[in-house]
Coordinates of C-alpha atoms (C1' of nucleotides) in Angstrom, one line a residue:
Chain A
M7 CA 265.9 67.7 -42.1
L8 CA 267.6 70.8 -42.4
F9 CA 270.6 69.3 -40.9
Q10 CA 270.7 67.0 -44.0
F11 CA 270.1 69.5 -46.5
Q12 CA 273.2 71.0 -45.0
L13 CA 274.9 67.7 -45.4
L14 CA 274.0 67.3 -49.0
Q15 CA 274.8 70.7 -49.9
S16 CA 278.2 70.4 -49.0
E17 CA 278.6 67.3 -50.2
L18 CA 277.2 69.1 -53.4
A19 CA 280.2 71.7 -53.2
R20 CA 282.5 68.6 -52.8
V21 CA 281.8 66.6 -55.9
Y22 CA 281.5 70.0 -57.9
Q23 CA 278.6 69.2 -60.2
S24 CA 276.1 66.5 -59.7
L25 CA 272.8 66.1 -61.0
S26 CA 271.7 63.3 -58.8
I27 CA 272.7 65.0 -55.4
T28 CA 270.7 68.2 -56.9
Q29 CA 267.5 66.1 -57.7
Q30 CA 267.8 64.4 -54.2
L31 CA 268.1 68.1 -52.3
H32 CA 265.0 68.8 -54.9
A33 CA 263.1 65.6 -53.3
L34 CA 264.0 66.6 -49.7
I35 CA 262.9 70.0 -49.6
V36 CA 259.6 69.0 -51.6
K37 CA 259.1 66.2 -48.6
T38 CA 260.1 68.9 -45.9
H39 CA 258.2 71.6 -47.8
L40 CA 261.1 73.7 -47.5
S41 CA 260.4 74.2 -50.7
N42 CA 257.9 76.9 -50.1
D43 CA 260.6 78.5 -48.8
P44 CA 262.3 80.8 -52.0
F45 CA 265.8 80.6 -50.6
Y46 CA 265.6 76.7 -50.9
A47 CA 264.6 76.9 -54.2
T48 CA 266.7 79.4 -55.2
R49 CA 269.9 77.2 -54.3
I50 CA 268.4 74.2 -56.0
V51 CA 267.8 76.1 -59.2
R52 CA 271.6 77.5 -59.3
F53 CA 272.5 73.7 -58.9
Y54 CA 269.9 72.3 -61.7
A55 CA 271.6 75.4 -64.1
I56 CA 274.9 74.1 -63.3
N57 CA 274.2 70.9 -64.3
G58 CA 272.3 72.4 -67.6
D59 CA 268.9 70.9 -66.8
L60 CA 266.9 74.3 -67.2
Y61 CA 263.5 72.4 -67.5
S62 CA 263.7 70.8 -63.5
A63 CA 264.6 74.2 -62.7
R64 CA 262.0 75.8 -64.5
N65 CA 259.6 73.2 -63.5
L66 CA 260.9 74.3 -59.8
F67 CA 260.6 78.0 -60.4
D68 CA 256.9 77.6 -61.6
T69 CA 256.1 75.4 -58.2
S70 CA 257.1 77.7 -56.0
P71 CA 254.4 79.6 -54.8
N72 CA 256.6 83.1 -53.4
P73 CA 259.5 83.8 -55.7
S74 CA 261.6 86.1 -53.9
V75 CA 263.9 88.5 -56.0
Y76 CA 266.7 85.9 -55.6
L77 CA 264.5 83.2 -56.9
W78 CA 263.4 85.5 -60.2
N79 CA 267.1 86.2 -60.8
S80 CA 268.2 82.8 -60.7
I81 CA 265.9 81.4 -62.8
I82 CA 266.7 84.6 -65.4
R83 CA 270.2 84.0 -65.2
A84 CA 269.8 80.4 -65.6
H85 CA 268.2 80.7 -69.0
S86 CA 270.8 83.7 -70.3
Q87 CA 273.7 81.9 -69.1
A88 CA 272.6 79.2 -71.6
H89 CA 271.9 81.5 -74.3
K90 CA 268.3 80.7 -74.1
F91 CA 267.8 84.5 -74.4
G92 CA 264.1 84.2 -75.6
Y93 CA 263.0 82.4 -72.4
A94 CA 264.9 84.8 -70.1
F95 CA 263.4 87.9 -71.6
S96 CA 260.2 86.7 -70.9
L97 CA 260.7 85.8 -67.5
F98 CA 261.9 89.4 -67.4
R99 CA 258.5 90.7 -68.4
K100 CA 256.5 88.6 -66.4
M101 CA 258.6 89.5 -63.3
L102 CA 257.7 93.1 -64.2
R103 CA 254.0 92.2 -63.8
T104 CA 254.3 91.1 -60.4
E105 CA 254.7 93.0 -57.2
I106 CA 258.6 91.9 -57.1
K107 CA 260.7 95.0 -58.5
P108 CA 264.1 93.7 -60.2
D109 CA 267.0 94.4 -58.9
N110 CA 270.5 95.6 -59.7
F111 CA 271.3 91.8 -60.2
T112 CA 268.0 91.0 -62.5
Y113 CA 269.5 94.5 -64.4
A114 CA 273.2 93.3 -64.8
C115 CA 271.8 89.9 -66.0
I116 CA 269.5 91.2 -68.7
V117 CA 272.0 94.1 -69.8
R118 CA 274.6 91.1 -70.3
A119 CA 272.1 89.1 -72.3
C120 CA 271.2 92.0 -74.2
S121 CA 275.1 92.4 -75.2
E122 CA 275.5 88.6 -75.9
R123 CA 272.9 88.5 -78.5
L124 CA 274.1 91.5 -80.2
D125 CA 271.1 93.5 -79.6
L126 CA 271.8 97.3 -79.0
D127 CA 267.8 98.4 -79.2
G128 CA 267.5 96.0 -76.4
L129 CA 270.5 96.9 -74.4
K130 CA 269.3 100.9 -74.5
L131 CA 266.0 99.8 -73.3
A132 CA 267.4 97.8 -70.5
H133 CA 269.4 101.2 -69.9
G134 CA 266.6 103.1 -69.3
G135 CA 264.8 100.7 -66.9
V136 CA 268.4 100.9 -65.2
V137 CA 268.1 104.4 -64.4
V138 CA 264.0 104.6 -64.3
S139 CA 264.6 101.8 -61.5
G140 CA 266.8 104.4 -60.1
L141 CA 269.8 102.3 -60.1
G142 CA 271.9 104.5 -62.4
L143 CA 274.5 105.0 -59.9
D144 CA 274.7 101.2 -58.8
S145 CA 278.4 99.8 -59.5
I146 CA 277.1 96.4 -60.6
C147 CA 274.7 97.9 -63.5
S148 CA 277.3 100.2 -64.5
S149 CA 279.8 97.6 -65.0
A150 CA 277.7 95.6 -66.8
L151 CA 276.6 98.2 -69.4
V152 CA 280.3 99.5 -69.6
S153 CA 280.9 95.9 -70.7
A154 CA 278.1 95.5 -72.8
Y155 CA 278.5 98.7 -74.4
S156 CA 281.6 97.8 -75.3
K157 CA 281.0 94.5 -76.6
L158 CA 278.4 95.6 -79.3
G159 CA 281.1 98.4 -80.3
L160 CA 280.1 101.8 -78.7
V161 CA 283.2 102.4 -76.6
D162 CA 281.9 105.7 -76.0
E163 CA 278.9 104.8 -74.8
A164 CA 280.6 102.9 -72.5
S165 CA 283.0 105.6 -71.3
K166 CA 280.1 107.8 -71.0
V167 CA 278.7 105.4 -68.6
F168 CA 281.7 105.0 -66.9
Y169 CA 282.6 109.2 -66.5
G170 CA 278.7 109.2 -65.1
M171 CA 279.9 107.2 -62.1
P172 CA 281.2 109.4 -59.1
E173 CA 283.4 107.0 -57.9
P174 CA 284.2 103.9 -59.7
D175 CA 284.8 100.6 -57.5
L176 CA 287.4 98.2 -59.0
V177 CA 285.4 96.4 -61.3
L178 CA 284.2 99.5 -63.4
W179 CA 287.6 100.6 -63.6
N180 CA 288.7 97.2 -65.1
S181 CA 285.4 97.1 -66.9
M182 CA 286.4 100.4 -68.7
I183 CA 289.7 99.4 -69.0
S184 CA 288.9 96.3 -70.9
A185 CA 286.8 98.3 -73.3
Y186 CA 289.4 100.4 -74.1
G187 CA 291.4 97.3 -74.7
N188 CA 289.2 95.5 -76.9
Y189 CA 289.7 98.3 -79.2
G190 CA 293.4 98.5 -78.8
F191 CA 292.8 102.0 -77.2
W192 CA 295.9 101.1 -75.0
Y193 CA 297.0 105.0 -74.6
E194 CA 293.7 105.4 -72.9
G195 CA 293.6 102.2 -70.6
L196 CA 296.7 103.4 -69.5
Q197 CA 295.8 107.0 -68.6
L198 CA 292.9 104.8 -66.5
F199 CA 295.6 102.7 -65.4
S200 CA 297.2 105.6 -63.4
E201 CA 294.2 107.6 -62.7
M202 CA 292.6 104.8 -60.4
Q203 CA 296.1 104.2 -58.6
H204 CA 295.9 107.9 -57.7
V205 CA 292.5 107.7 -56.5
G206 CA 293.6 104.7 -54.5
I207 CA 292.3 101.6 -56.0
W208 CA 294.7 99.0 -56.5
P209 CA 295.0 97.2 -60.0
D210 CA 294.5 93.2 -59.8
G211 CA 294.9 90.9 -62.6
Y212 CA 291.6 92.0 -64.3
T213 CA 293.3 95.5 -64.6
L214 CA 296.4 94.0 -66.2
V215 CA 294.5 91.4 -68.7
G216 CA 292.4 94.6 -69.8
L217 CA 295.4 96.4 -71.1
L218 CA 297.9 94.2 -72.2
F219 CA 295.2 92.8 -74.6
G220 CA 294.7 96.2 -75.4
L221 CA 298.7 96.4 -76.7
A222 CA 299.1 92.7 -77.9
D223 CA 297.7 94.4 -81.5
S224 CA 300.2 97.7 -81.2
C225 CA 303.6 96.0 -81.1
L226 CA 304.6 98.1 -78.3
L227 CA 307.1 95.8 -77.0
S228 CA 308.1 98.1 -74.7
V229 CA 305.2 98.8 -72.7
G230 CA 304.3 95.2 -72.6
Q231 CA 307.4 94.3 -71.1
G232 CA 306.8 97.1 -68.7
L233 CA 303.4 95.8 -68.0
H234 CA 305.0 92.6 -67.6
G235 CA 307.4 93.6 -64.4
F236 CA 304.4 95.3 -62.9
C237 CA 302.6 91.4 -63.3
L238 CA 305.8 90.1 -61.7
K239 CA 306.1 92.5 -58.7
S240 CA 302.4 92.0 -58.4
N241 CA 302.6 88.3 -58.4
F242 CA 299.7 88.4 -61.2
D243 CA 302.0 86.3 -63.2
S244 CA 300.4 83.2 -61.7
N245 CA 297.3 84.0 -62.5
A246 CA 295.9 82.0 -65.5
H247 CA 294.4 84.9 -67.4
V248 CA 297.4 87.2 -67.2
G249 CA 299.9 84.4 -68.0
S250 CA 297.6 84.0 -71.1
V251 CA 297.2 87.3 -72.3
L252 CA 301.2 87.9 -71.8
V253 CA 302.0 84.9 -74.0
T254 CA 299.0 86.2 -76.4
M255 CA 300.6 89.8 -76.3
Y256 CA 304.3 88.6 -77.0
S257 CA 302.9 86.5 -79.9
R258 CA 301.2 89.1 -81.5
C259 CA 304.7 91.0 -81.4
K260 CA 306.5 87.9 -82.7
S261 CA 308.8 87.9 -79.6
M262 CA 308.1 84.3 -79.3
N263 CA 311.3 84.0 -77.1
Y264 CA 308.9 85.7 -74.7
A265 CA 306.0 84.3 -75.3
Y266 CA 307.5 81.1 -74.7
K267 CA 309.4 82.1 -71.1
V268 CA 306.3 83.3 -70.0
F269 CA 304.5 80.3 -71.3
S270 CA 307.0 77.7 -69.3
G271 CA 306.9 79.8 -66.4
L272 CA 303.1 79.0 -65.7
I273 CA 302.2 76.0 -63.7
Q274 CA 299.3 74.5 -65.4
P275 CA 298.7 76.6 -68.8
D276 CA 295.4 75.5 -70.4
L277 CA 293.6 75.2 -73.5
V278 CA 293.7 78.7 -74.6
T279 CA 297.2 79.3 -73.0
W280 CA 298.3 76.7 -75.1
S281 CA 296.6 77.6 -78.4
A282 CA 297.8 81.2 -77.8
L283 CA 301.6 79.9 -77.6
I284 CA 300.9 77.7 -80.7
T285 CA 299.3 80.4 -83.0
G286 CA 301.8 82.7 -82.0
Y287 CA 304.4 79.8 -84.0
S288 CA 302.5 79.5 -86.5
Q289 CA 301.7 83.3 -87.1
S290 CA 305.4 83.8 -86.8
G291 CA 306.4 81.5 -89.7
D292 CA 307.6 79.0 -87.6
S293 CA 305.0 75.7 -88.5
E294 CA 307.4 73.3 -87.6
K295 CA 307.5 74.3 -84.1
A296 CA 303.6 75.0 -84.0
L297 CA 303.3 70.9 -85.1
R298 CA 305.8 70.0 -82.5
L299 CA 303.8 71.8 -79.9
F300 CA 300.8 70.4 -80.8
K301 CA 302.0 66.8 -81.0
K302 CA 303.2 67.4 -77.0
F303 CA 300.3 69.1 -76.1
N304 CA 298.6 65.6 -77.6
W305 CA 301.0 63.6 -75.9
E306 CA 300.2 65.1 -72.3
G307 CA 296.2 63.9 -72.7
K308 CA 295.2 67.4 -73.4
K309 CA 291.6 67.4 -75.9
A310 CA 292.6 70.1 -78.4
D311 CA 288.9 72.1 -79.4
S312 CA 288.0 73.3 -82.3
V313 CA 289.3 76.0 -82.6
L314 CA 292.6 74.7 -81.7
I315 CA 291.9 72.1 -84.6
A316 CA 291.3 75.0 -87.1
T317 CA 295.0 76.8 -86.0
M318 CA 296.4 74.0 -86.6
L319 CA 295.0 73.0 -90.5
A320 CA 296.0 76.4 -91.1
T321 CA 299.2 75.4 -89.7
A322 CA 299.2 72.4 -91.8
A323 CA 298.1 75.0 -95.0
Q324 CA 301.7 76.6 -95.0
F325 CA 303.4 73.4 -95.7
A326 CA 304.0 72.4 -99.0
N327 CA 303.1 68.8 -98.4
V328 CA 299.4 68.0 -97.9
G329 CA 300.8 65.1 -95.4
S330 CA 300.8 66.8 -92.0
G331 CA 297.3 68.2 -92.8
K332 CA 296.0 65.1 -94.1
E333 CA 297.4 63.8 -90.2
I334 CA 295.2 66.9 -88.7
H335 CA 292.2 66.0 -90.7
A336 CA 292.6 62.3 -89.2
H337 CA 293.2 63.7 -85.5
C338 CA 289.9 65.8 -86.1
L339 CA 287.8 63.0 -87.8
R340 CA 288.8 60.7 -84.4
H341 CA 288.0 63.3 -82.0
G342 CA 284.7 64.3 -83.8
H343 CA 285.1 68.0 -84.6
E344 CA 284.7 67.6 -88.6
S345 CA 281.1 68.9 -87.5
H346 CA 282.4 72.4 -86.5
V347 CA 282.2 75.3 -89.6
K348 CA 285.3 76.9 -88.4
V349 CA 287.1 73.4 -88.6
C350 CA 285.0 72.3 -92.0
S351 CA 286.3 75.7 -93.7
A352 CA 289.9 75.4 -92.3
L353 CA 289.6 71.9 -94.0
I354 CA 288.6 73.1 -96.9
D355 CA 291.2 76.1 -96.9
M356 CA 294.1 73.5 -96.0
Y357 CA 292.9 71.1 -98.6
S358 CA 293.1 73.8 -102.0
K359 CA 295.9 75.6 -100.5
S360 CA 297.6 72.2 -100.8
G361 CA 296.6 72.0 -104.3
F362 CA 293.5 69.7 -103.5
L363 CA 290.5 71.4 -103.7
G364 CA 289.0 67.9 -104.8
L365 CA 289.3 66.9 -101.7
G366 CA 288.1 70.1 -100.1
I367 CA 285.0 69.9 -102.0
S368 CA 284.5 66.3 -100.6
V369 CA 284.7 67.3 -97.4
F370 CA 281.4 69.4 -97.8
T371 CA 280.0 66.8 -100.0
I372 CA 280.4 63.9 -97.2
M373 CA 279.7 66.0 -94.4
S374 CA 276.7 65.1 -92.6
G375 CA 274.0 67.7 -91.2
R376 CA 275.1 70.0 -94.2
N377 CA 273.2 73.5 -93.6
I378 CA 273.5 77.2 -94.7
V379 CA 276.5 77.0 -92.3
S380 CA 278.6 74.2 -94.4
Y381 CA 276.9 75.8 -97.9
N382 CA 278.8 79.2 -96.1
S383 CA 282.4 77.5 -95.8
L384 CA 282.0 76.3 -99.0
I385 CA 281.4 79.0 -100.7
L386 CA 284.1 80.9 -99.0
G387 CA 286.6 78.4 -99.4
L388 CA 285.6 78.5 -102.8
G389 CA 285.9 82.6 -103.5
L390 CA 289.0 82.5 -101.6
H391 CA 290.7 80.8 -104.0
G392 CA 289.3 82.4 -107.2
H393 CA 286.5 80.2 -108.3
A394 CA 283.7 82.7 -108.4
F395 CA 281.6 81.0 -110.5
Q396 CA 281.7 78.0 -108.1
A397 CA 280.9 79.6 -105.3
F398 CA 277.7 81.4 -107.4
K399 CA 276.4 78.4 -108.4
K400 CA 276.7 76.8 -104.9
F401 CA 274.6 79.9 -103.8
D402 CA 271.8 79.1 -106.7
E403 CA 272.2 75.5 -105.1
I404 CA 271.4 77.2 -101.5
L405 CA 268.2 78.8 -103.3
E406 CA 267.3 75.5 -105.1
N407 CA 267.4 73.1 -102.0
G408 CA 265.0 76.0 -100.3
L409 CA 267.5 77.2 -97.9
I410 CA 267.7 80.4 -96.8
P411 CA 271.0 82.8 -97.2
D412 CA 272.3 84.6 -93.9
E413 CA 274.5 87.5 -93.5
C414 CA 277.3 85.2 -93.3
T415 CA 276.6 83.5 -96.9
F416 CA 276.4 87.3 -98.5
S417 CA 279.7 87.9 -96.5
A418 CA 281.4 85.0 -98.3
L419 CA 279.9 85.9 -101.5
L420 CA 281.0 89.4 -101.1
C421 CA 284.4 87.8 -100.4
T422 CA 284.3 86.1 -103.7
C423 CA 284.1 88.9 -105.3
C424 CA 286.7 91.1 -104.2
H425 CA 289.0 88.0 -104.6
A426 CA 287.4 87.9 -108.3
G427 CA 287.7 91.3 -109.1
L428 CA 284.1 91.5 -109.8
V429 CA 283.3 94.9 -109.0
K430 CA 279.4 94.8 -110.8
D431 CA 278.6 91.5 -109.3
G432 CA 279.5 92.7 -105.8
K433 CA 277.8 95.8 -106.1
S434 CA 274.4 93.5 -107.4
I435 CA 274.8 91.1 -104.7
F436 CA 274.9 93.7 -102.3
K437 CA 271.7 95.2 -103.3
R438 CA 270.0 91.8 -103.5
M439 CA 271.4 91.1 -99.9
T440 CA 269.6 94.3 -98.6
V441 CA 266.8 94.5 -101.0
E442 CA 265.5 90.6 -101.6
F443 CA 266.5 89.1 -98.5
G444 CA 265.9 92.0 -96.2
I445 CA 269.2 91.7 -94.4
Q446 CA 270.7 94.8 -92.8
P447 CA 274.5 95.3 -93.7
R448 CA 277.3 94.8 -91.0
A449 CA 280.2 96.3 -91.1
E450 CA 282.4 93.3 -92.6
H451 CA 279.8 93.8 -95.6
Y452 CA 281.0 97.4 -95.5
V453 CA 284.4 96.1 -95.2
H454 CA 284.0 93.8 -97.9
M455 CA 282.2 96.5 -100.4
V456 CA 285.1 99.2 -99.5
K457 CA 287.8 96.5 -100.5
L458 CA 285.9 95.6 -103.7
L459 CA 285.3 99.0 -104.7
G460 CA 289.0 100.0 -103.7
M461 CA 291.0 97.3 -105.1
G462 CA 288.9 98.0 -108.6
G463 CA 290.6 101.4 -108.7
E464 CA 287.0 103.2 -107.5
L465 CA 289.2 104.4 -104.1
E466 CA 286.5 107.9 -104.4
E467 CA 283.5 105.3 -104.5
A468 CA 285.0 103.5 -101.7
Y469 CA 285.6 106.9 -100.0
N470 CA 282.2 108.1 -100.4
L471 CA 280.7 105.0 -99.1
I472 CA 282.1 105.2 -96.2
L473 CA 281.5 108.8 -95.5
S474 CA 277.4 108.2 -96.3
L475 CA 277.3 105.5 -93.3
P476 CA 276.3 106.4 -89.7
E477 CA 278.9 107.3 -87.1
P478 CA 280.7 105.5 -85.5
V479 CA 281.9 103.7 -88.5
D480 CA 284.1 100.6 -87.6
S481 CA 287.5 101.2 -87.8
G482 CA 288.1 98.1 -89.5
I483 CA 286.0 99.7 -92.3
W484 CA 288.7 102.8 -92.7
G485 CA 291.1 100.2 -92.2
A486 CA 290.0 98.1 -95.2
L487 CA 290.2 101.8 -96.8
L488 CA 293.4 102.2 -96.2
S489 CA 295.1 99.0 -97.2
C490 CA 293.1 99.3 -100.3
C491 CA 295.0 102.8 -100.9
D492 CA 298.3 101.5 -100.4
A493 CA 298.0 98.2 -102.3
C494 CA 296.5 100.2 -105.1
G495 CA 299.6 102.0 -105.5
N496 CA 298.2 105.0 -103.4
P497 CA 300.0 105.3 -100.1
E498 CA 299.9 109.0 -100.3
M499 CA 296.1 108.8 -100.0
A500 CA 296.6 106.1 -97.3
K501 CA 298.7 108.7 -95.5
S502 CA 295.9 111.2 -96.3
V503 CA 293.1 109.2 -94.9
A504 CA 294.8 107.9 -92.3
E505 CA 296.3 111.6 -91.4
R506 CA 292.9 112.9 -91.1
L507 CA 291.2 110.3 -89.1
I508 CA 294.1 110.7 -86.7
G509 CA 293.5 114.7 -86.5
N510 CA 289.8 113.8 -85.7
N511 CA 291.6 111.6 -83.0
P512 CA 294.3 112.5 -81.4
E513 CA 293.7 111.2 -78.0
S514 CA 293.4 107.3 -79.7
C515 CA 296.0 106.0 -81.2
S516 CA 294.5 103.1 -82.7
Y517 CA 294.4 104.8 -86.4
R518 CA 298.3 105.5 -86.1
V519 CA 298.8 101.5 -85.2
M520 CA 296.9 101.0 -88.4
L521 CA 298.7 103.1 -90.7
S522 CA 301.7 101.7 -89.0
N523 CA 300.4 98.1 -89.6
I524 CA 300.3 99.1 -93.3
Y525 CA 303.8 100.4 -94.0
A526 CA 305.2 97.2 -91.8
G527 CA 303.1 95.3 -94.6
Y528 CA 304.8 96.6 -97.5
G529 CA 308.5 96.5 -95.9
R530 CA 308.5 100.0 -95.2
W531 CA 309.9 99.4 -91.7
D532 CA 311.3 103.1 -90.7
D533 CA 307.7 104.7 -92.0
A534 CA 306.0 102.1 -89.1
M535 CA 308.7 102.5 -86.6
K536 CA 308.2 106.1 -86.8
L537 CA 304.6 106.1 -86.3
R538 CA 304.8 103.4 -83.2
D539 CA 307.7 105.8 -81.5
D540 CA 305.0 108.6 -82.2
Q541 CA 302.6 106.6 -80.1
T542 CA 304.4 106.5 -77.0
D543 CA 306.5 109.7 -77.7
G544 CA 305.9 111.8 -74.8
K545 CA 302.7 110.5 -74.1
L546 CA 303.6 108.0 -71.5
R547 CA 305.3 110.9 -70.0
K548 CA 301.7 112.6 -70.1
I549 CA 300.2 110.2 -67.7
P550 CA 301.5 110.8 -64.1
G551 CA 303.2 108.1 -62.2
L552 CA 303.6 105.5 -65.8
S553 CA 307.4 106.8 -66.7
W554 CA 308.5 103.8 -65.5
I555 CA 306.9 101.7 -68.1
E556 CA 308.8 102.3 -71.1
G557 CA 312.5 101.3 -70.5
S558 CA 312.0 99.1 -67.9
S559 CA 313.4 96.1 -69.0
L560 CA 313.2 92.2 -67.9
Chain B
dC12 C1' 270.5 82.8 -43.9
dG13 C1' 271.9 84.3 -49.8
dC14 C1' 272.2 85.4 -56.1
dA15 C1' 275.8 89.5 -58.6
dC16 C1' 279.5 92.7 -62.1
dC17 C1' 285.1 92.5 -65.4
dC18 C1' 289.8 88.5 -67.6
dC19 C1' 292.3 84.6 -72.7
dG20 C1' 293.2 81.5 -78.8
dT21 C1' 292.1 81.8 -85.7

DNA sequence: CGCACCCCGT
């Protein structure tokens, strides 16, 4: 019987995902009473989880007499990977009441779950649990904590965890480099890149993905090329993720020739990589090429997802003619993408930009399963095109239909007010959101409020609003103020605010990038380039062993 | 006997 289990298990590995083989295994261990051994139960629970049958997994778990820590971990992980966080946490609480103590894997899973459900309070509690359990110096928990804090925007918290570790392993270095990368702190990333090699840890594909992603928005082509050279030398370029982030990096730097070169060197570019390239062309204004590539993508029998479809609709919106937009619309009806929020709002956007707002509204009208999310898309669609009155009418309709507006609804309404310059209405809807609907404003709401005030000429009030927020203030909020200053013809204020930010964060380059992008957006190329040069000026030389990065050519 | 942490697109 044991032999039969092993046979079936190898069969399972061969066929990759099979619910029926899992069920056979399950039946087998029940028949042979092997299900009393948590080792077998653990494997089956995992197989059920892979096949998305949480009900059977839970059933097996509940009938297991002596769950081991492994079995607990797999059932908790099964639920949290399926985003059933409520079940995952209640299982965890149940586990705490048993003899079995959670281990580093349990906490890593819980920590990750907290970050995915954007639960900072939960994360802090879990962090406390980690420390109390004596796992504060565990590398697996620490990596999970670094990533989780970074995902919730708390890079400083992440670095506190990182620097608390006496001897970080490769994964921990990677987590911290990615954390910096997520927020465009490329300089900090490169410093770690140098340090890790100094202490004898060799980077892998993850390291490079984190570094390159951090570079993508800063338009530092020479540094990107240097790292690209490093990838080639270390054979990381065959790594699909590295290839994908290289395409993204070059695309964002508007260097489509390089992006295409990397792309065509990949053996099997995946959906994400195709999207990165197509988006690159679309964003660089070459919508013809983006459309041609999308057709090629389809000819090769590949399946687009809703994100790519939304990108294609945005691409089609760039054409004066509504024809290709309608083609993409037909494509998305054929493949059932029209139920996606992003696709719907892209459709509404595409039609209204092509001069057919009516068609956009009818997309909303005929779509099935209209909910608060679809209302949000429509409100945003109306708002983006200056139909503020209709947008507010739709808001009333939401309330009349007994739907409950969410934070995105208010985001769309605030955005509407921004576009229409309705400062008073914006202020009042912001107040209603917090007072009447009890919604805690998020960074995006403040971004809209800052823009609303700023574009209405009340730069001082916008500035004071930001100063009244608790630290750390999201850099996007500052970015909104900076672009308002410039748009209001007050680039001097932008400069002084940005310089103050740069002064307060001398080690961080992201504010330089922001100010540089503002200058670039207004065609002030000299100012922009100077700031970008200032980013690297002398800085790379300060990092030991990295002087090769700049000026290395491919 | 063995679960695992880090990475890509608007």
